[in-house]
Amino acid sequence: MAERYLEEINFELARALGRPRAVLDVGCGRGLNGEIAHGKGAYVVGIEHWKPSVDAARARMDEVIEADIEHDDSARALGDRRFDLILFGDVLEHTRDPMGVMNRFLPFLEDGGHVIVSLPNVAAWTVRLGLLAGNFEYAQSGILDETHLRFFTRHTAARLVERAGLELLWVGLNPLIVRSALGIVRKALLTDQGPGDPADLRNNPLYQAYVRWLRPVEGMVAAAAPGMLSFQTIVVGRKPPARRKLSLTVGMISMNEEGAVGSVIDDIKRHAPGAEILVVDSSSDRTPQIAEERGARVVRQVPPRGYGPAMDRLLYEAKTEVIVTMDCDGTYPADRILAFHRFVEDGADLVNGTRTRHRADAMEFANFVANRVFAEAARILHGIPTTDVHSGMRAYRTSMLRGIDLDPNGPALPVELLVVPARLGYRIVEVDIPYFTRIGSTTLNRFDSTVWTFRRLLRANVGQRARRDRIKVM
């Protein structure tokens, strides 16, 4: 009996998706990767030529173009559309000219847009043992799939992305240790004589137990020797952002700031007159009315869901190419907004305004010490030379934000918003800023903030290290 197709989630590719708006899934197959991207809110277009897969993919994503990705007609069918993420998920190894396929579709990538390439690792230990025994046998699936025309190691997969003119951000893996026994499960599932369901593997209790309990540990072990212990190599690159004029949003979150929000918005308009001002508000007082009267765009988040969800909403509501964040309480200097904006126009992905390289009079000594302890923890755990992981004044390139996806629930989200981009290889600039006495009272819960700070520092440790130090301290 011919082996039927069993779907398996590419977990590392799914983790790397970020929060894209528009996705092109090249060689989308049955659309499993595209379905995951669609679930993150993206509009997903797939290209596939095998009719049974086309039909399955159309039920999972927004649009599927039936075409052969090795022919120019497949690219012409896209017209003048642009995408902020292009997926090449386990497809290039099936093509005669992988570089030619990439070059055919990369012109549809937005400036600063991301590319994810997933390729099987021919240098995996199982293949090496087979070669030592004199065996190189093709199979109906896996690394030596009989339809594979090209083979890649971890090194050559990364080199393919760089040769395509993309900036290499990081390289991940799907492990091959416990997973090498997957064939036993597959054989058990394939004893049925009927066509079966492609989701049988994903729905199998034994496989689900592996995913939940063993795979996280397996991934950490495989990271120690990725060239040998990985089944798939996942490479994330991006189109290098051009140095040009970028549109700007100044964003704030507010909750009962009616005593300060008007003067802060006036200050922003004076120092950054061309910027959109965006406020995500959860107030019960007149804060949103005052903000709108001063010319801000107000997005209401009621009932309040906390700082993290409000900041998450703020960052992804911005329609411009840069967003500079501030607080509504007058603590941050509006006269630095355009300087932060220029750093991004000159090539930075994130500008972190540090309040704690030196203690400002407006900051309590205990808060200063706590912030320096948090920063030292970031240096020890992640090698990040920062002095302020909690700053509320930052500039973010929005295409970078589309490349990451964090859990916003809980306090201390700014910690991961700094640490994760640093680990993933984005360019970060840190500059000193003054810090002023706040207008109004604080709602900060110091205990919760401390607990969540260390929780987020530890959680961010699962990310891939940057290939080189990209943090520049000014």
PDB file of N, CA, C and O in Angstrom, residues 332-333 336 340 351-360 363 368 371-372 375 385-394 418 429-435 472-474:
ATOM      1  N   TYR A 332       8.292  61.717  30.160  1.00  0.00           N
ATOM      2  CA  TYR A 332       9.264  61.541  29.084  1.00  0.00           C
ATOM      3  C   TYR A 332       9.375  62.799  28.219  1.00  0.00           C
ATOM      4  O   TYR A 332       8.402  63.538  28.051  1.00  0.00           O
ATOM      5  N   PRO A 333      10.558  63.033  27.633  1.00  0.00           N
ATOM      6  CA  PRO A 333      10.819  64.273  26.891  1.00  0.00           C
ATOM      7  C   PRO A 333      10.331  64.227  25.445  1.00  0.00           C
ATOM      8  O   PRO A 333      10.911  63.541  24.588  1.00  0.00           O
ATOM      9  N   ARG A 336      12.637  64.727  22.277  1.00  0.00           N
ATOM     10  CA  ARG A 336      13.528  63.681  21.748  1.00  0.00           C
ATOM     11  C   ARG A 336      12.842  62.810  20.696  1.00  0.00           C
ATOM     12  O   ARG A 336      13.475  61.914  20.135  1.00  0.00           O
ATOM     13  N   PHE A 340      14.700  60.128  18.008  1.00  0.00           N
ATOM     14  CA  PHE A 340      14.452  58.683  17.985  1.00  0.00           C
ATOM     15  C   PHE A 340      14.015  58.246  16.587  1.00  0.00           C
ATOM     16  O   PHE A 340      14.456  57.211  16.071  1.00  0.00           O
ATOM     17  N   VAL A 351      14.893  51.830  19.235  1.00  0.00           N
ATOM     18  CA  VAL A 351      15.664  52.817  20.006  1.00  0.00           C
ATOM     19  C   VAL A 351      15.130  52.792  21.428  1.00  0.00           C
ATOM     20  O   VAL A 351      13.939  53.010  21.661  1.00  0.00           O
ATOM     21  N   ASN A 352      16.014  52.484  22.360  1.00  0.00           N
ATOM     22  CA  ASN A 352      15.626  52.373  23.766  1.00  0.00           C
ATOM     23  C   ASN A 352      16.131  53.593  24.523  1.00  0.00           C
ATOM     24  O   ASN A 352      17.337  53.832  24.607  1.00  0.00           O
ATOM     25  N   GLY A 353      15.207  54.370  25.081  1.00  0.00           N
ATOM     26  CA  GLY A 353      15.593  55.521  25.873  1.00  0.00           C
ATOM     27  C   GLY A 353      15.839  55.108  27.311  1.00  0.00           C
ATOM     28  O   GLY A 353      14.911  54.686  27.999  1.00  0.00           O
ATOM     29  N   THR A 354      17.078  55.193  27.766  1.00  0.00           N
ATOM     30  CA  THR A 354      17.385  54.755  29.122  1.00  0.00           C
ATOM     31  C   THR A 354      17.322  55.913  30.104  1.00  0.00           C
ATOM     32  O   THR A 354      17.918  56.961  29.899  1.00  0.00           O
ATOM     33  N   ARG A 355      16.594  55.684  31.206  1.00  0.00           N
ATOM     34  CA  ARG A 355      16.447  56.674  32.279  1.00  0.00           C
ATOM     35  C   ARG A 355      17.425  56.417  33.406  1.00  0.00           C
ATOM     36  O   ARG A 355      17.520  57.223  34.334  1.00  0.00           O
ATOM     37  N   THR A 356      18.125  55.280  33.357  1.00  0.00           N
ATOM     38  CA  THR A 356      18.805  54.798  34.556  1.00  0.00           C
ATOM     39  C   THR A 356      20.310  54.607  34.396  1.00  0.00           C
ATOM     40  O   THR A 356      20.926  53.953  35.227  1.00  0.00           O
ATOM     41  N   ARG A 357      20.898  55.135  33.332  1.00  0.00           N
ATOM     42  CA  ARG A 357      22.360  55.122  33.322  1.00  0.00           C
ATOM     43  C   ARG A 357      22.876  56.004  34.459  1.00  0.00           C
ATOM     44  O   ARG A 357      23.908  55.724  35.067  1.00  0.00           O
ATOM     45  N   HIS A 358      22.137  57.067  34.720  1.00  0.00           N
ATOM     46  CA  HIS A 358      22.362  57.915  35.889  1.00  0.00           C
ATOM     47  C   HIS A 358      20.996  58.161  36.524  1.00  0.00           C
ATOM     48  O   HIS A 358      19.988  58.267  35.832  1.00  0.00           O
ATOM     49  N   ARG A 359      20.943  58.275  37.830  1.00  0.00           N
ATOM     50  CA  ARG A 359      19.649  58.439  38.490  1.00  0.00           C
ATOM     51  C   ARG A 359      19.145  59.865  38.370  1.00  0.00           C
ATOM     52  O   ARG A 359      19.837  60.823  38.730  1.00  0.00           O
ATOM     53  N   ALA A 360      17.926  59.994  37.850  1.00  0.00           N
ATOM     54  CA  ALA A 360      17.272  61.302  37.774  1.00  0.00           C
ATOM     55  C   ALA A 360      16.650  61.628  39.123  1.00  0.00           C
ATOM     56  O   ALA A 360      16.234  60.739  39.872  1.00  0.00           O
ATOM     57  N   MET A 363      13.241  60.120  39.945  1.00  0.00           N
ATOM     58  CA  MET A 363      13.083  58.681  40.162  1.00  0.00           C
ATOM     59  C   MET A 363      13.486  58.317  41.583  1.00  0.00           C
ATOM     60  O   MET A 363      14.588  58.652  42.034  1.00  0.00           O
ATOM     61  N   PHE A 368      15.257  53.160  41.075  1.00  0.00           N
ATOM     62  CA  PHE A 368      16.504  53.193  40.318  1.00  0.00           C
ATOM     63  C   PHE A 368      17.295  51.904  40.537  1.00  0.00           C
ATOM     64  O   PHE A 368      17.764  51.277  39.577  1.00  0.00           O
ATOM     65  N   ASN A 371      15.620  48.900  38.820  1.00  0.00           N
ATOM     66  CA  ASN A 371      15.810  48.910  37.372  1.00  0.00           C
ATOM     67  C   ASN A 371      17.222  48.507  36.978  1.00  0.00           C
ATOM     68  O   ASN A 371      17.416  47.818  35.966  1.00  0.00           O
ATOM     69  N   ARG A 372      18.205  48.906  37.751  1.00  0.00           N
ATOM     70  CA  ARG A 372      19.578  48.501  37.428  1.00  0.00           C
ATOM     71  C   ARG A 372      19.787  47.010  37.680  1.00  0.00           C
ATOM     72  O   ARG A 372      20.523  46.344  36.951  1.00  0.00           O
ATOM     73  N   ALA A 375      18.312  45.284  34.695  1.00  0.00           N
ATOM     74  CA  ALA A 375      19.190  45.425  33.539  1.00  0.00           C
ATOM     75  C   ALA A 375      20.397  44.497  33.644  1.00  0.00           C
ATOM     76  O   ALA A 375      20.841  43.911  32.645  1.00  0.00           O
ATOM     77  N   PRO A 385      23.756  44.620  26.689  1.00  0.00           N
ATOM     78  CA  PRO A 385      24.365  45.712  27.457  1.00  0.00           C
ATOM     79  C   PRO A 385      23.423  46.901  27.629  1.00  0.00           C
ATOM     80  O   PRO A 385      23.689  48.006  27.160  1.00  0.00           O
ATOM     81  N   THR A 386      22.310  46.692  28.304  1.00  0.00           N
ATOM     82  CA  THR A 386      21.331  47.750  28.536  1.00  0.00           C
ATOM     83  C   THR A 386      21.385  48.209  29.980  1.00  0.00           C
ATOM     84  O   THR A 386      21.867  47.482  30.858  1.00  0.00           O
ATOM     85  N   THR A 387      20.880  49.407  30.234  1.00  0.00           N
ATOM     86  CA  THR A 387      20.727  49.867  31.612  1.00  0.00           C
ATOM     87  C   THR A 387      19.265  50.092  31.963  1.00  0.00           C
ATOM     88  O   THR A 387      18.972  50.516  33.078  1.00  0.00           O
ATOM     89  N   ASP A 388      18.345  49.788  31.044  1.00  0.00           N
ATOM     90  CA  ASP A 388      16.925  50.057  31.320  1.00  0.00           C
ATOM     91  C   ASP A 388      16.045  49.146  30.475  1.00  0.00           C
ATOM     92  O   ASP A 388      15.825  49.396  29.286  1.00  0.00           O
ATOM     93  N   VAL A 389      15.520  48.083  31.086  1.00  0.00           N
ATOM     94  CA  VAL A 389      14.647  47.159  30.350  1.00  0.00           C
ATOM     95  C   VAL A 389      13.187  47.567  30.445  1.00  0.00           C
ATOM     96  O   VAL A 389      12.328  46.958  29.807  1.00  0.00           O
ATOM     97  N   HIS A 390      12.878  48.591  31.240  1.00  0.00           N
ATOM     98  CA  HIS A 390      11.492  48.980  31.471  1.00  0.00           C
ATOM     99  C   HIS A 390      11.134  50.337  30.873  1.00  0.00           C
ATOM    100  O   HIS A 390      10.059  50.859  31.152  1.00  0.00           O
ATOM    101  N   SER A 391      11.990  50.907  30.067  1.00  0.00           N
ATOM    102  CA  SER A 391      11.720  52.247  29.560  1.00  0.00           C
ATOM    103  C   SER A 391      10.399  52.298  28.793  1.00  0.00           C
ATOM    104  O   SER A 391      10.083  51.409  27.993  1.00  0.00           O
ATOM    105  N   GLY A 392       9.646  53.369  29.032  1.00  0.00           N
ATOM    106  CA  GLY A 392       8.406  53.579  28.293  1.00  0.00           C
ATOM    107  C   GLY A 392       8.585  54.444  27.069  1.00  0.00           C
ATOM    108  O   GLY A 392       7.628  54.646  26.308  1.00  0.00           O
ATOM    109  N   MET A 393       9.806  54.962  26.856  1.00  0.00           N
ATOM    110  CA  MET A 393      10.054  55.765  25.656  1.00  0.00           C
ATOM    111  C   MET A 393      10.992  55.004  24.728  1.00  0.00           C
ATOM    112  O   MET A 393      12.191  54.854  24.986  1.00  0.00           O
ATOM    113  N   ARG A 394      10.410  54.521  23.649  1.00  0.00           N
ATOM    114  CA  ARG A 394      11.159  53.758  22.650  1.00  0.00           C
ATOM    115  C   ARG A 394      10.630  54.095  21.268  1.00  0.00           C
ATOM    116  O   ARG A 394       9.483  54.522  21.115  1.00  0.00           O
ATOM    117  N   LEU A 418      12.205  44.412  24.444  1.00  0.00           N
ATOM    118  CA  LEU A 418      13.623  44.741  24.237  1.00  0.00           C
ATOM    119  C   LEU A 418      14.459  43.485  24.060  1.00  0.00           C
ATOM    120  O   LEU A 418      15.265  43.388  23.128  1.00  0.00           O
ATOM    121  N   VAL A 429      19.537  50.625  19.290  1.00  0.00           N
ATOM    122  CA  VAL A 429      20.312  51.770  19.765  1.00  0.00           C
ATOM    123  C   VAL A 429      19.759  52.161  21.133  1.00  0.00           C
ATOM    124  O   VAL A 429      18.545  52.222  21.320  1.00  0.00           O
ATOM    125  N   GLU A 430      20.647  52.420  22.090  1.00  0.00           N
ATOM    126  CA  GLU A 430      20.221  52.872  23.408  1.00  0.00           C
ATOM    127  C   GLU A 430      20.809  54.247  23.680  1.00  0.00           C
ATOM    128  O   GLU A 430      22.019  54.447  23.540  1.00  0.00           O
ATOM    129  N   VAL A 431      19.953  55.184  24.069  1.00  0.00           N
ATOM    130  CA  VAL A 431      20.392  56.566  24.301  1.00  0.00           C
ATOM    131  C   VAL A 431      19.857  57.054  25.647  1.00  0.00           C
ATOM    132  O   VAL A 431      18.783  56.639  26.101  1.00  0.00           O
ATOM    133  N   ASP A 432      20.617  57.937  26.278  1.00  0.00           N
ATOM    134  CA  ASP A 432      20.175  58.558  27.528  1.00  0.00           C
ATOM    135  C   ASP A 432      19.038  59.525  27.269  1.00  0.00           C
ATOM    136  O   ASP A 432      19.038  60.259  26.271  1.00  0.00           O
ATOM    137  N   ILE A 433      18.076  59.544  28.189  1.00  0.00           N
ATOM    138  CA  ILE A 433      17.009  60.551  28.147  1.00  0.00           C
ATOM    139  C   ILE A 433      16.793  61.087  29.567  1.00  0.00           C
ATOM    140  O   ILE A 433      17.031  60.376  30.548  1.00  0.00           O
ATOM    141  N   PRO A 434      16.327  62.317  29.696  1.00  0.00           N
ATOM    142  CA  PRO A 434      15.939  62.807  31.021  1.00  0.00           C
ATOM    143  C   PRO A 434      14.617  62.182  31.447  1.00  0.00           C
ATOM    144  O   PRO A 434      13.856  61.667  30.622  1.00  0.00           O
ATOM    145  N   TYR A 435      14.354  62.242  32.730  1.00  0.00           N
ATOM    146  CA  TYR A 435      13.126  61.670  33.284  1.00  0.00           C
ATOM    147  C   TYR A 435      12.546  62.688  34.249  1.00  0.00           C
ATOM    148  O   TYR A 435      13.238  63.196  35.137  1.00  0.00           O
ATOM    149  N   LYS A 472      23.845  49.050  20.055  1.00  0.00           N
ATOM    150  CA  LYS A 472      24.766  50.181  20.062  1.00  0.00           C
ATOM    151  C   LYS A 472      24.351  51.145  21.154  1.00  0.00           C
ATOM    152  O   LYS A 472      23.229  51.645  21.160  1.00  0.00           O
ATOM    153  N   VAL A 473      25.253  51.394  22.096  1.00  0.00           N
ATOM    154  CA  VAL A 473      24.987  52.308  23.184  1.00  0.00           C
ATOM    155  C   VAL A 473      25.538  53.670  22.811  1.00  0.00           C
ATOM    156  O   VAL A 473      26.717  53.820  22.479  1.00  0.00           O
ATOM    157  N   MET A 474      24.671  54.680  22.838  1.00  0.00           N
ATOM    158  CA  MET A 474      25.077  56.028  22.447  1.00  0.00           C
ATOM    159  C   MET A 474      25.388  56.873  23.689  1.00  0.00           C
ATOM    160  O   MET A 474      24.785  56.686  24.731  1.00  0.00           O
TER     161      MET A 474
END
